[in-house]
Short mmCIF file of C-alpha atoms and ligand atoms in Angstrom, two decimals:
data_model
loop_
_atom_site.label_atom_id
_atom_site.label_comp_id
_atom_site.label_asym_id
_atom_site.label_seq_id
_atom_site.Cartn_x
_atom_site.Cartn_y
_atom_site.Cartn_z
CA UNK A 683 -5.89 166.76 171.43
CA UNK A 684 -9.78 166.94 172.57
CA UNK A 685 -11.40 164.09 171.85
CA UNK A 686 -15.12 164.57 169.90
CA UNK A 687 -17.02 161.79 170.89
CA UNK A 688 -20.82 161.02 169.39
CA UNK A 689 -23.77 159.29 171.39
CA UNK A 690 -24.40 156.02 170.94
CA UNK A 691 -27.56 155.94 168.70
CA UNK A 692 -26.28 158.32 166.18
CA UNK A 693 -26.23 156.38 162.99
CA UNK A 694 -23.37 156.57 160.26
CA UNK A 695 -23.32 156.65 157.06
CA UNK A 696 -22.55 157.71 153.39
CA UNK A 697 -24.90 159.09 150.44
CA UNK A 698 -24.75 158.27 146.67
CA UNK A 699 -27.60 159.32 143.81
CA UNK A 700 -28.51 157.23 140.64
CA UNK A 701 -27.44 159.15 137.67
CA UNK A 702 -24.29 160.06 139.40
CA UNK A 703 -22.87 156.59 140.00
CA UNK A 704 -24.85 153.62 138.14
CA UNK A 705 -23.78 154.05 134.33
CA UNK A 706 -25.95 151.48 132.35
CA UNK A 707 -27.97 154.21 130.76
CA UNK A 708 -29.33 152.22 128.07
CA UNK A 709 -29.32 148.54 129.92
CA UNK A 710 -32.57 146.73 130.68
CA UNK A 711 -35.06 148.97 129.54
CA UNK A 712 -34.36 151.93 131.25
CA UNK A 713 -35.91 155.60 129.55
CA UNK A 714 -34.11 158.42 129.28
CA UNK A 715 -33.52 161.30 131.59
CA UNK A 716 -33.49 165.38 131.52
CA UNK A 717 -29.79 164.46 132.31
CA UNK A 718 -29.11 162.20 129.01
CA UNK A 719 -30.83 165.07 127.35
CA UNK A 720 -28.84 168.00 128.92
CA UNK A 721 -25.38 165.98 129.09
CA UNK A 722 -25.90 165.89 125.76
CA UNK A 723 -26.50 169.34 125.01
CA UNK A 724 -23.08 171.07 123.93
CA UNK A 725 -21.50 173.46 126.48
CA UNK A 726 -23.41 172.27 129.34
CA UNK A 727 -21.24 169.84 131.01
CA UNK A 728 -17.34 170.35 131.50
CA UNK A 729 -15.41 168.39 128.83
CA UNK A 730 -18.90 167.54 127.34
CA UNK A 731 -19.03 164.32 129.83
CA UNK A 732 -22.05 162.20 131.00
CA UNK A 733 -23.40 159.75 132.76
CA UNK A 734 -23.25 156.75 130.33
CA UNK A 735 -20.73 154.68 132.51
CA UNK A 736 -20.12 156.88 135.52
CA UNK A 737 -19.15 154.60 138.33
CA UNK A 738 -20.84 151.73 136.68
CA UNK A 739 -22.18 150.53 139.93
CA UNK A 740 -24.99 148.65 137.73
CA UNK A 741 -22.55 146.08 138.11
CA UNK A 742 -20.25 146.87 140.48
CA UNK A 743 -22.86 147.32 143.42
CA UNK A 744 -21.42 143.96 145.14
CA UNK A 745 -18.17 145.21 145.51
CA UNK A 746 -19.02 148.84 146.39
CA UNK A 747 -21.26 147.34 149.13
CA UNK A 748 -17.99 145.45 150.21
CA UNK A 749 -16.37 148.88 150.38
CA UNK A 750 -19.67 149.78 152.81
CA UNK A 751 -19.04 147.03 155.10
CA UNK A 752 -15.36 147.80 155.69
CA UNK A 753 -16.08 150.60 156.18
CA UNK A 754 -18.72 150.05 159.04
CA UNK A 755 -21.72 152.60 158.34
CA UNK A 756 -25.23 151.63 159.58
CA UNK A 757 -27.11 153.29 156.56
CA UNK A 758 -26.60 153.75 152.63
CA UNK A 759 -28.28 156.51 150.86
CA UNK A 760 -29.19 155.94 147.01
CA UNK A 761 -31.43 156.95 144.73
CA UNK A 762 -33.61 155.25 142.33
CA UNK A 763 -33.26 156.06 139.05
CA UNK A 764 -37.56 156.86 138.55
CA UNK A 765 -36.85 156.09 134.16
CA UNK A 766 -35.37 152.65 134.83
CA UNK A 767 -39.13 151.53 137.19
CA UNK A 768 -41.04 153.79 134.37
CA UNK A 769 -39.14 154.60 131.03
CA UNK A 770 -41.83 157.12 130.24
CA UNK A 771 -42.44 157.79 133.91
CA UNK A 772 -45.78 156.24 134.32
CA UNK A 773 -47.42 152.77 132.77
CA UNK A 774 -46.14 149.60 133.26
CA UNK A 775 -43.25 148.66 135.32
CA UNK A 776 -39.72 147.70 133.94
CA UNK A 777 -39.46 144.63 135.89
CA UNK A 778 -35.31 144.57 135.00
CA UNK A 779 -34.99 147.90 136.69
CA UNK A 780 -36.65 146.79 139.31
CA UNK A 781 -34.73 143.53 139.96
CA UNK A 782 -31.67 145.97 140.16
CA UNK A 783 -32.91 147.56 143.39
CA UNK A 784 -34.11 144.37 144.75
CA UNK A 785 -30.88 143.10 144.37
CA UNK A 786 -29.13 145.80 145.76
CA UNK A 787 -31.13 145.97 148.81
CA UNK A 788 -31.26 142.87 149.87
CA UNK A 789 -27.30 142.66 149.57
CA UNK A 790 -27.17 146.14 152.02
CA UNK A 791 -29.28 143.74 154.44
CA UNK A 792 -27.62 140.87 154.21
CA UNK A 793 -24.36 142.99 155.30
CA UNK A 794 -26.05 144.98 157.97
CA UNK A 795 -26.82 148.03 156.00
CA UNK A 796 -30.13 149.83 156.14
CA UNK A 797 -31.11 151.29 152.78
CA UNK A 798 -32.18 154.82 152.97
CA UNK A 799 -34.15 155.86 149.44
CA UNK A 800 -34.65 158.99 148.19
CA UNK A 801 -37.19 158.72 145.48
CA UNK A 802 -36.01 161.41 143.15
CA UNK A 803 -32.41 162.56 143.13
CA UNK A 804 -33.20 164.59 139.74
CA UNK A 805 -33.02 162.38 136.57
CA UNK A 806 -36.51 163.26 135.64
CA UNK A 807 -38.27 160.69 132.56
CA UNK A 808 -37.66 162.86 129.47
CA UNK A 809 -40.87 161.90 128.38
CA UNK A 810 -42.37 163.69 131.48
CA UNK A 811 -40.14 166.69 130.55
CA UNK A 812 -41.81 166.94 127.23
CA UNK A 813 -44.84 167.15 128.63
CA UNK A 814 -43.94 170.49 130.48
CA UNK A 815 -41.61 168.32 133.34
CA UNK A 816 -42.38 169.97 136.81
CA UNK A 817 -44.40 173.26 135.51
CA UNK A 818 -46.99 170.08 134.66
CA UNK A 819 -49.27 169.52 137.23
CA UNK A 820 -49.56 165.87 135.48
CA UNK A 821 -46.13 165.38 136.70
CA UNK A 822 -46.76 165.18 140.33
CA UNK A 823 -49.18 162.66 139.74
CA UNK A 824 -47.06 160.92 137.86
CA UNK A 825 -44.67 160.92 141.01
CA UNK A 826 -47.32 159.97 143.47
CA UNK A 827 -47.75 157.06 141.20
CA UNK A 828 -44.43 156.00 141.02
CA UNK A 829 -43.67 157.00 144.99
CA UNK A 830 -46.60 154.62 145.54
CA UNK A 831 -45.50 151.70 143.33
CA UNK A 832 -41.80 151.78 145.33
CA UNK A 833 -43.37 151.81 148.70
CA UNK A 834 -45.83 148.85 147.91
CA UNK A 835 -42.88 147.19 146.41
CA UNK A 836 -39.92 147.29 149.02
CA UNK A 837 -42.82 147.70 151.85
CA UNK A 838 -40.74 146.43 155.28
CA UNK A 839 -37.08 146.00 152.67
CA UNK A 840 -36.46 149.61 152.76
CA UNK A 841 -37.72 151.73 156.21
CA UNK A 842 -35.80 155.37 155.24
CA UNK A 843 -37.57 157.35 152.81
CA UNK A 844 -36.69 160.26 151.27
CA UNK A 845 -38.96 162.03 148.92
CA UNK A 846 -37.18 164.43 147.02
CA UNK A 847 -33.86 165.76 147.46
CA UNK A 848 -32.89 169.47 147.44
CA UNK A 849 -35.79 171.09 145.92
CA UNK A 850 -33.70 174.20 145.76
CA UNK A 851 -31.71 173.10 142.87
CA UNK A 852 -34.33 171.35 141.24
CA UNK A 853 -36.25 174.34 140.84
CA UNK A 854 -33.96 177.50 141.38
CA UNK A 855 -30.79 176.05 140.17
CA UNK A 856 -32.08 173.94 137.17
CA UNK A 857 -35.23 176.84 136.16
CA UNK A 858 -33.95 179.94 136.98
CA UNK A 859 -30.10 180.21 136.92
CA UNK A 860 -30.01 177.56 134.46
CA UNK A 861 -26.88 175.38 135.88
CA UNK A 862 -28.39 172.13 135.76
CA UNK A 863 -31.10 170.43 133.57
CA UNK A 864 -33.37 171.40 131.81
CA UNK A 865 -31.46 174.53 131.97
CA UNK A 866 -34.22 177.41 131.92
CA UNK A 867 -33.67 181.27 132.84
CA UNK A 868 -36.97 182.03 134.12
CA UNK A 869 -38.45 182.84 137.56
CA UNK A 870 -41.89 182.68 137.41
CA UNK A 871 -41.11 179.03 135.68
CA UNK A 872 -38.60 178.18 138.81
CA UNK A 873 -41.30 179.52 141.43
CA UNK A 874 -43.84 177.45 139.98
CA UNK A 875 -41.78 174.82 139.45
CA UNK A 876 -40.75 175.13 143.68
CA UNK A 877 -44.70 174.77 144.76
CA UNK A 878 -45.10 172.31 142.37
CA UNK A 879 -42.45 170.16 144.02
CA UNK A 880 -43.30 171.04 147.42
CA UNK A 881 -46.80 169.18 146.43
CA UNK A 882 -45.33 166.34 144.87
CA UNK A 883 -43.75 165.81 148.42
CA UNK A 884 -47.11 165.92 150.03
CA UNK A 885 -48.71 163.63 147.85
CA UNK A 886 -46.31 160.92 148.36
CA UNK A 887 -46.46 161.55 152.11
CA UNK A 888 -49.96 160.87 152.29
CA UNK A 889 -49.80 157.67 149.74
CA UNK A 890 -46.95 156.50 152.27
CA UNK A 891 -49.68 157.06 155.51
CA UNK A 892 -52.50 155.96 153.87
CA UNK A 893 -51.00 152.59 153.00
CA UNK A 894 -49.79 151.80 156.24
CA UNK A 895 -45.93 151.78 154.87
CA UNK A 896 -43.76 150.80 157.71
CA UNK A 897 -40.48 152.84 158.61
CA UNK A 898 -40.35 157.03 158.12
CA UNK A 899 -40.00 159.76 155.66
CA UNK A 900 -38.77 162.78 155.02
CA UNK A 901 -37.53 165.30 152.52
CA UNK A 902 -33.88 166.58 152.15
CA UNK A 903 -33.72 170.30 150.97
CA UNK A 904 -30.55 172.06 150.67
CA UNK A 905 -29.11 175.28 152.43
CA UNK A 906 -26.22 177.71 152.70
CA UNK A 907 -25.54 179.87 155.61
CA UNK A 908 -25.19 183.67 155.08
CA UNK A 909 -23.26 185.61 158.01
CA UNK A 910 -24.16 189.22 158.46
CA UNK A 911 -20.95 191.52 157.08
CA UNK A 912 -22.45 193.69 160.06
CA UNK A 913 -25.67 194.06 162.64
CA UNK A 914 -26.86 196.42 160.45
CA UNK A 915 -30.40 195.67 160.05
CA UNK A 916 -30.07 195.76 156.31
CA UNK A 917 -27.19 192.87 156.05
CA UNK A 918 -29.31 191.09 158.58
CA UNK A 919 -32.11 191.45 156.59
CA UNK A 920 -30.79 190.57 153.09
CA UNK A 921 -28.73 187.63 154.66
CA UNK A 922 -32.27 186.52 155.89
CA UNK A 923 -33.46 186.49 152.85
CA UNK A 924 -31.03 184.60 150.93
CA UNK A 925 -31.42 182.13 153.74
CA UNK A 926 -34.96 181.74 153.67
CA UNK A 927 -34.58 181.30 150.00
CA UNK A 928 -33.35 177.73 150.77
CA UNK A 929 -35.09 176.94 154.10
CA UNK A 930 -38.44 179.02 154.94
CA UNK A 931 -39.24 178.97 151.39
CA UNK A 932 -38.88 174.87 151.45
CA UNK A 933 -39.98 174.10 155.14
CA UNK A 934 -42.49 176.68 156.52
CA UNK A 935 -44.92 175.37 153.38
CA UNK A 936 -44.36 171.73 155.40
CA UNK A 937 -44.11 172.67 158.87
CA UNK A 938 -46.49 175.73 159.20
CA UNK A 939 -48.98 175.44 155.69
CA UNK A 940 -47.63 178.71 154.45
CA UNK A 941 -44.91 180.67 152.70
CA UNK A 942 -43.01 183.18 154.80
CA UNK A 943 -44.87 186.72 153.61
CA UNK A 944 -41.83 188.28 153.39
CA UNK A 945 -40.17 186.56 150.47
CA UNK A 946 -43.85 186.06 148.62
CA UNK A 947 -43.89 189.85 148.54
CA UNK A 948 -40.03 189.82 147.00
CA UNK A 949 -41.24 187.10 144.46
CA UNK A 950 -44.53 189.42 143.57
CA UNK A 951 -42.31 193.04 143.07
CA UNK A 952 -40.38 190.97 140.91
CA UNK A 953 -43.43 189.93 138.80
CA UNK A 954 -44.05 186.33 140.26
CA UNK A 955 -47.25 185.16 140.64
CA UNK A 956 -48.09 182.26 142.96
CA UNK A 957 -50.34 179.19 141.48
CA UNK A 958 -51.45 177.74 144.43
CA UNK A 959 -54.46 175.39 143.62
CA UNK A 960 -57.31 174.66 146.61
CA UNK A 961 -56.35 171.50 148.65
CA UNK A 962 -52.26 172.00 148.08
CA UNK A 963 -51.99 173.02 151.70
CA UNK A 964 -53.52 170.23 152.94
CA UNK A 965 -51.02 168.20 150.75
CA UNK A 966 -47.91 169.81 152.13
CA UNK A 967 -48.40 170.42 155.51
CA UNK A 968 -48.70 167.08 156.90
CA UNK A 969 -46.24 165.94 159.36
CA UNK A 970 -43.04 164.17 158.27
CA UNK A 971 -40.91 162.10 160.25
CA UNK A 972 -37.73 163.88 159.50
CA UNK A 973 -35.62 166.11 157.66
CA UNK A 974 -32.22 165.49 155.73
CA UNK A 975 -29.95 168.29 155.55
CA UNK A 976 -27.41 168.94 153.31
CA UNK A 977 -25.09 171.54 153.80
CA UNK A 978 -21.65 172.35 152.04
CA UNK A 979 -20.85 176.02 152.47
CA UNK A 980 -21.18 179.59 153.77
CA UNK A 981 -20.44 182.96 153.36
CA UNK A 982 -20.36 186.33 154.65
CA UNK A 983 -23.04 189.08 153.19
CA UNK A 984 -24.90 191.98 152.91
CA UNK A 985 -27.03 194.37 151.63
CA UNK A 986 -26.64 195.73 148.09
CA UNK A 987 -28.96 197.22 146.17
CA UNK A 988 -29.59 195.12 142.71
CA UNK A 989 -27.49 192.54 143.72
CA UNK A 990 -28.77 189.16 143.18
CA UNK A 991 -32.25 188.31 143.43
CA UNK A 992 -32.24 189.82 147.13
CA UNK A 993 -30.11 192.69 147.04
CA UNK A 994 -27.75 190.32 148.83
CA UNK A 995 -23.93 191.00 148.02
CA UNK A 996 -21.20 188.15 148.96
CA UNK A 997 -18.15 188.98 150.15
CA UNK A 998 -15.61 186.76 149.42
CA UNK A 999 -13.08 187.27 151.96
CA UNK A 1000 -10.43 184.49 150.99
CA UNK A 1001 -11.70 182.02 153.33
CA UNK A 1002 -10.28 178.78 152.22
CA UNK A 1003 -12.02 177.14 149.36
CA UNK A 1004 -12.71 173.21 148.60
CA UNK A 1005 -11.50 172.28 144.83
CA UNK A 1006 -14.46 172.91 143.77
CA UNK A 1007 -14.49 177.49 144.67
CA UNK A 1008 -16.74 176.69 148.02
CA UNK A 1009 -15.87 178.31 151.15
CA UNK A 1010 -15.34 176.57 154.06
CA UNK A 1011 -17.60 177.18 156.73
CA UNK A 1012 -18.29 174.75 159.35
CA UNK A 1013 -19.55 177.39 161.71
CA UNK A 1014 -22.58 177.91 159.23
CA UNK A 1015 -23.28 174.22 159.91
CA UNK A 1016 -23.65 174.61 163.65
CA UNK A 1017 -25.63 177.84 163.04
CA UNK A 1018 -27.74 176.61 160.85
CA UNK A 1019 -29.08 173.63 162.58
CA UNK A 1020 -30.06 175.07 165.45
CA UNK A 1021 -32.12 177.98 163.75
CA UNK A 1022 -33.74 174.59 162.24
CA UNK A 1023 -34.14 173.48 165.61
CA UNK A 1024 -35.31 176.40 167.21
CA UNK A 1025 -37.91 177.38 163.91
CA UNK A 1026 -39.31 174.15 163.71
CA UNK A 1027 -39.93 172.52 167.15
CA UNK A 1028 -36.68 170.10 167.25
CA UNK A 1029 -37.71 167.76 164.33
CA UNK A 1030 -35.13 165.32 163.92
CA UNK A 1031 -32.50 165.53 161.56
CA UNK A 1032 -30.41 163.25 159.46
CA UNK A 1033 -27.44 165.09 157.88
CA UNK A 1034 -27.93 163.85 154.36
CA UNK A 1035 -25.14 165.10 153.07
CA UNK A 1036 -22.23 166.97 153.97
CA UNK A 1037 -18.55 166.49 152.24
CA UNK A 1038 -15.76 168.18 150.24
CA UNK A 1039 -14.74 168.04 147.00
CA UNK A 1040 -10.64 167.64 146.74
CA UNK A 1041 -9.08 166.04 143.34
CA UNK A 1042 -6.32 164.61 145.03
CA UNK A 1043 -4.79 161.67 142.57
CA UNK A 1044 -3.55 157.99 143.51
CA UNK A 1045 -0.01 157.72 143.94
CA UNK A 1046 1.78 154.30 144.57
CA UNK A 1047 -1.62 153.11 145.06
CA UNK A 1048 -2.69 155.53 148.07
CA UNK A 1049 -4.41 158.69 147.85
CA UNK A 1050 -4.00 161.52 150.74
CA UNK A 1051 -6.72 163.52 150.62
CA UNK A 1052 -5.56 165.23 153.84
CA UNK A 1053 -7.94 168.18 152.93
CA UNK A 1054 -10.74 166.24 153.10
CA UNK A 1055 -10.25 164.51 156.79
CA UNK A 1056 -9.60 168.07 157.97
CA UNK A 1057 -13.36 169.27 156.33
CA UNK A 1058 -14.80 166.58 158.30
CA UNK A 1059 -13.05 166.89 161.31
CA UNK A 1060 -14.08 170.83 160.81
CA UNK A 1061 -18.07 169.70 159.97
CA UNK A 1062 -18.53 166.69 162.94
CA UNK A 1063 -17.11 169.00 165.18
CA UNK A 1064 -19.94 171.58 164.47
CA UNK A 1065 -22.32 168.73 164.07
CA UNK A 1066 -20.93 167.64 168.20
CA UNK A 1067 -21.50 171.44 169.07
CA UNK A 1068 -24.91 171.08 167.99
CA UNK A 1069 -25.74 168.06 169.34
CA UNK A 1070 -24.71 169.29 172.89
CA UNK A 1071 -27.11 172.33 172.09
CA UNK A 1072 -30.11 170.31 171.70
CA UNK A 1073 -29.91 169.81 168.27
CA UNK A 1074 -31.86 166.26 167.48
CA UNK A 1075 -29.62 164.64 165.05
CA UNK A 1076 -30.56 160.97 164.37
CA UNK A 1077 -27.59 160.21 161.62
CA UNK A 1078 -25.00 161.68 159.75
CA UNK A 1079 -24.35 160.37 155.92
CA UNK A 1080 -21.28 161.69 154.20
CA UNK A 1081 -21.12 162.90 150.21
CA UNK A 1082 -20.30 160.84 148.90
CA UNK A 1083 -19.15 157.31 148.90
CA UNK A 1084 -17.31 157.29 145.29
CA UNK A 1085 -15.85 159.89 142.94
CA UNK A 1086 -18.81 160.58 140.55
CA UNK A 1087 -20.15 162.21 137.84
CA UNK A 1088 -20.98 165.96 139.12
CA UNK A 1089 -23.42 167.29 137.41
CA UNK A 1090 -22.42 170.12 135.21
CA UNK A 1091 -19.03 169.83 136.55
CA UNK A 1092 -18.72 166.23 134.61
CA UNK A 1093 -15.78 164.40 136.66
CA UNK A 1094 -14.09 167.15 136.93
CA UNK A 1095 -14.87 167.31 140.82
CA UNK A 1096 -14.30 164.74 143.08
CA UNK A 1097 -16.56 164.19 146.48
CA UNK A 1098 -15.30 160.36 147.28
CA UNK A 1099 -13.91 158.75 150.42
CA UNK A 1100 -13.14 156.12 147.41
CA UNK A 1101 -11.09 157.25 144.39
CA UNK A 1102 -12.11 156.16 140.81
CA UNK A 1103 -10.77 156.13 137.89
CA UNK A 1104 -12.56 156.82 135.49
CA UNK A 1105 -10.66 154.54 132.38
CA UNK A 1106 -10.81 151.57 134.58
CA UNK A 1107 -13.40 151.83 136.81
CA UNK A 1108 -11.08 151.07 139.58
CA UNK A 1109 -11.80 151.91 143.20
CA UNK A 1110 -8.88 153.09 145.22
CA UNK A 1111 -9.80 154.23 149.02
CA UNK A 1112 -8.50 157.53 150.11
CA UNK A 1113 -7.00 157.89 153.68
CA UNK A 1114 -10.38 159.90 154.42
CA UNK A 1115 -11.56 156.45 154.04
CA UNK A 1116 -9.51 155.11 156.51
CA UNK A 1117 -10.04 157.90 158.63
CA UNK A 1118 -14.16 157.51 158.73
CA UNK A 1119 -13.76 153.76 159.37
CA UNK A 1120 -11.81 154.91 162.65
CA UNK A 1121 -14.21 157.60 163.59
CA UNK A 1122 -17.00 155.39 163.28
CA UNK A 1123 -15.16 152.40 165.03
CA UNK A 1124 -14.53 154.75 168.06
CA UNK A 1125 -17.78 156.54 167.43
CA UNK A 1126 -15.81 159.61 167.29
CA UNK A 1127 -12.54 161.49 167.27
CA UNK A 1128 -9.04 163.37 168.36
CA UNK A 1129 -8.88 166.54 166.63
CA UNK A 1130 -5.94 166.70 164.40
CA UNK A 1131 -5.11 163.17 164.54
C1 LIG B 1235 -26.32 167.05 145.48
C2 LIG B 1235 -25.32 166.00 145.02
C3 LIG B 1235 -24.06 166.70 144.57
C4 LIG B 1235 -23.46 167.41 145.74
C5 LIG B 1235 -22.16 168.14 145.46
C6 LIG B 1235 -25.70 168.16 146.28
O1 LIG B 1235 -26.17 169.38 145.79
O2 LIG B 1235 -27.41 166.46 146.13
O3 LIG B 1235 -25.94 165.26 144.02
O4 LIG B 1235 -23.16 165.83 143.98
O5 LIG B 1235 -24.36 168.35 146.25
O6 LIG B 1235 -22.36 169.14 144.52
#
């Protein structure tokens, strides 16, 4: 069996997001979200769940930072919840909500863990929302405030920053195709909505420089990989497209100060019209310290005229398929980090977030989620293969640490290397569990074993 073995200074780790694991929705002050609001909007969460209890790691964070320690990671990614610092998203600050992340970093450090933050992992302030939410220009300042209230406040506690993680969804998913909250259907709203985002990340770059915060940041956009049916240049072409959809339309605005021409000219047949304001460039294009990737799935495509928004047809060939319909498509993974490497002059990269969702159940108190081992023995192998090509990878942070609430898919879908169950709250590891403490004991791994 070949062994995959990692170098030393790659960092471990495993990824979590506010809404989808704390519960206390209403506790100590905290505001309302766009996801209170939408979970509670019939039809648009399987089996009309939310996010009330969830994991209830309010609470529980002692004992799911136990979990951490066993299982030996270097670095925890969370979120904070931005309506528990500002119920209405700016004004004073809820000093309970703040206590909670105080508390929960210091007990990462006292076990060894280094927190890694992402500042918004998508539960929006309603308030904000009713303002106009990201199609506001109010609300980035209203994020630059609150960015710049975190970093003065855990200034030298937490050192990994993430701004705002997967833009994609926040505006495409969320604005256009409606999936996730608020739930709109409308382009020009989504486009907007993507720029408007892309400047919120700016402006909390620069309050981050301009104070003198120690430690780095980044952003952490989302991506699939689309494989040409053929070498046609039209499948090439339309795969490019939908490709660029997730990363040149989210990184050349950082990286270069533009967007690529060829999907603002797609966006204008289609009736979009840019509002790009003087001094936004300057915002975005400012050099960041990293980028987090997160990367599920793949698929084959090509050209078809009409289809989609890029006249790009999938082809779903049977390729085997997580619990939750994606394919699997490690190959994508390697692929796609080095065109990241090669496009944007080898920034480094922290994978942050990568995982499979399997619903295996606990029986006689063990769970065998063999299909989720063999996704990340699939996925670290690519992430080796790219490594050995040059690829600068500084960390790699699983999805997710716990069974959580999914989004639309309520807890339906299960991502964790720890079961839960959802009547109890009890935590159960899963032999993937067992199998990522080993891999990250040996600092790598036998295929197969
Ligand atoms: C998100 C997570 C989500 C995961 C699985 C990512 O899009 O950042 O919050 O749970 O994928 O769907």
């Amino acid at each position: 069996m070949a062994f995959i073995e990692f170098p030393k200074e790659i960092k471990w780790g495993v990824a979590t997001a506010s809404y989808q694991i704390e519960g206390a929705a209403f506790e100590d002050g905290r505001g309302a979200s766009i996801w209170d609001t939408f979970s509670r909007t019939p039809g648009k969460i399987k089996n009309g769940d939310n996010g009330d209890i969830a994991c209830d790691s309010y609470h529980r964070y002692e004992e799911d930072i136990q979990m951490m320690k066993e299982l030996g990671i270097d670095i925890y990614r969370f979120s904070i919840s931005w309506p528990r610092i500002f119920p209405t998203g700016t004004g004073e600050v809820n000093q309970a909500g703040l206590n909670y992340y105080h508390n929960l970093v210091d007990c990462l450090r006292a076990n060894q863990i280094e927190p890694m933050c992402t500042l918004y992992h998508w539960d929006l302030p309603q308030v904000l929302q009713d303002q106009g939410g990201w199609a506001n220009r109010e609300t980035i300042e209203a994020f630059a405030h609150y960015a710049e209230q975190m970093f003065r406040e855990f200034n030298g506690k937490i050192t990994k920053w993430i701004t705002i993680n997967e833009p994609w969804c926040i505006s495409f998913l969320s604005n256009f195709i409606g999936e996730h909250a608020p739930g709109n259907h409308d382009l020009q709203l989504a486009t907007t909505i993507s720029h408007h985002l892309l400047v919120a990340h700016g402006r909390a770059v620069t309050k981050f420089r301009s104070l003198g915060i120690k430690g780095i940041i980044g952003y952490a956009p989302n991506l699939e990989w689309f494989e040409p049916f053929s070498n046609k240049k039209e499948d090439i072409e339309a795969c490019n497209r939908g490709m660029a959809w997730f990363i040149e339309w989210f990184m050349d605005p950082v990286f270069k100060g533009s967007y690529p021409e060829f999907l603002v000219e797609w966006f204008e047949n289609k009736g979009v019209s840019l509002q790009i304001e003087d001094g936004d460039w300057d915002q975005i294009n400012q050099t960041i310290d990293f980028i987090g990737i997160n990367y599920y799935t793949g698929s084959v495509g090509r050209y078809k005229q009409g289809a989609e928004l890029f006249d790009l047809e999938k082809i779903d060939i049977h390729y085997e398929k997580t619990d939750i319909g994606w394919n699997i498509y490690p190959q994508g993974f390697y692929k796609a980090l080095k065109k990241l490497t090669s496009q944007y002059n080898r920034i480094p990269i922290y994978i942050t977030e990568n995982g499979a969702c399997y619903n295996d159940g606990v029986l006689h108190g063990r769970v065998h989620d063999i299909n989720r081992i063999k996704y990340l023995e699939q996925h670290l192998t690519s992430l080796k293969r790219a490594i050995d090509s040059g690829v600068n990878i500084k960390g790699y942070l699983t999805w997710s640490l716990l069974d959580n609430f999914e989004w639309a898919e309520g807890y339906d879908k299960r991502f964790g290397l720890v079961h839960i169950d959802f009547q109890t709250l009890r935590r159960t590891k899963k032999d993937s569990y067992f199998w990522y403490e080993k891999m990250i004991r040996h600092n790598g791994f036998h295929i197969g074993q």
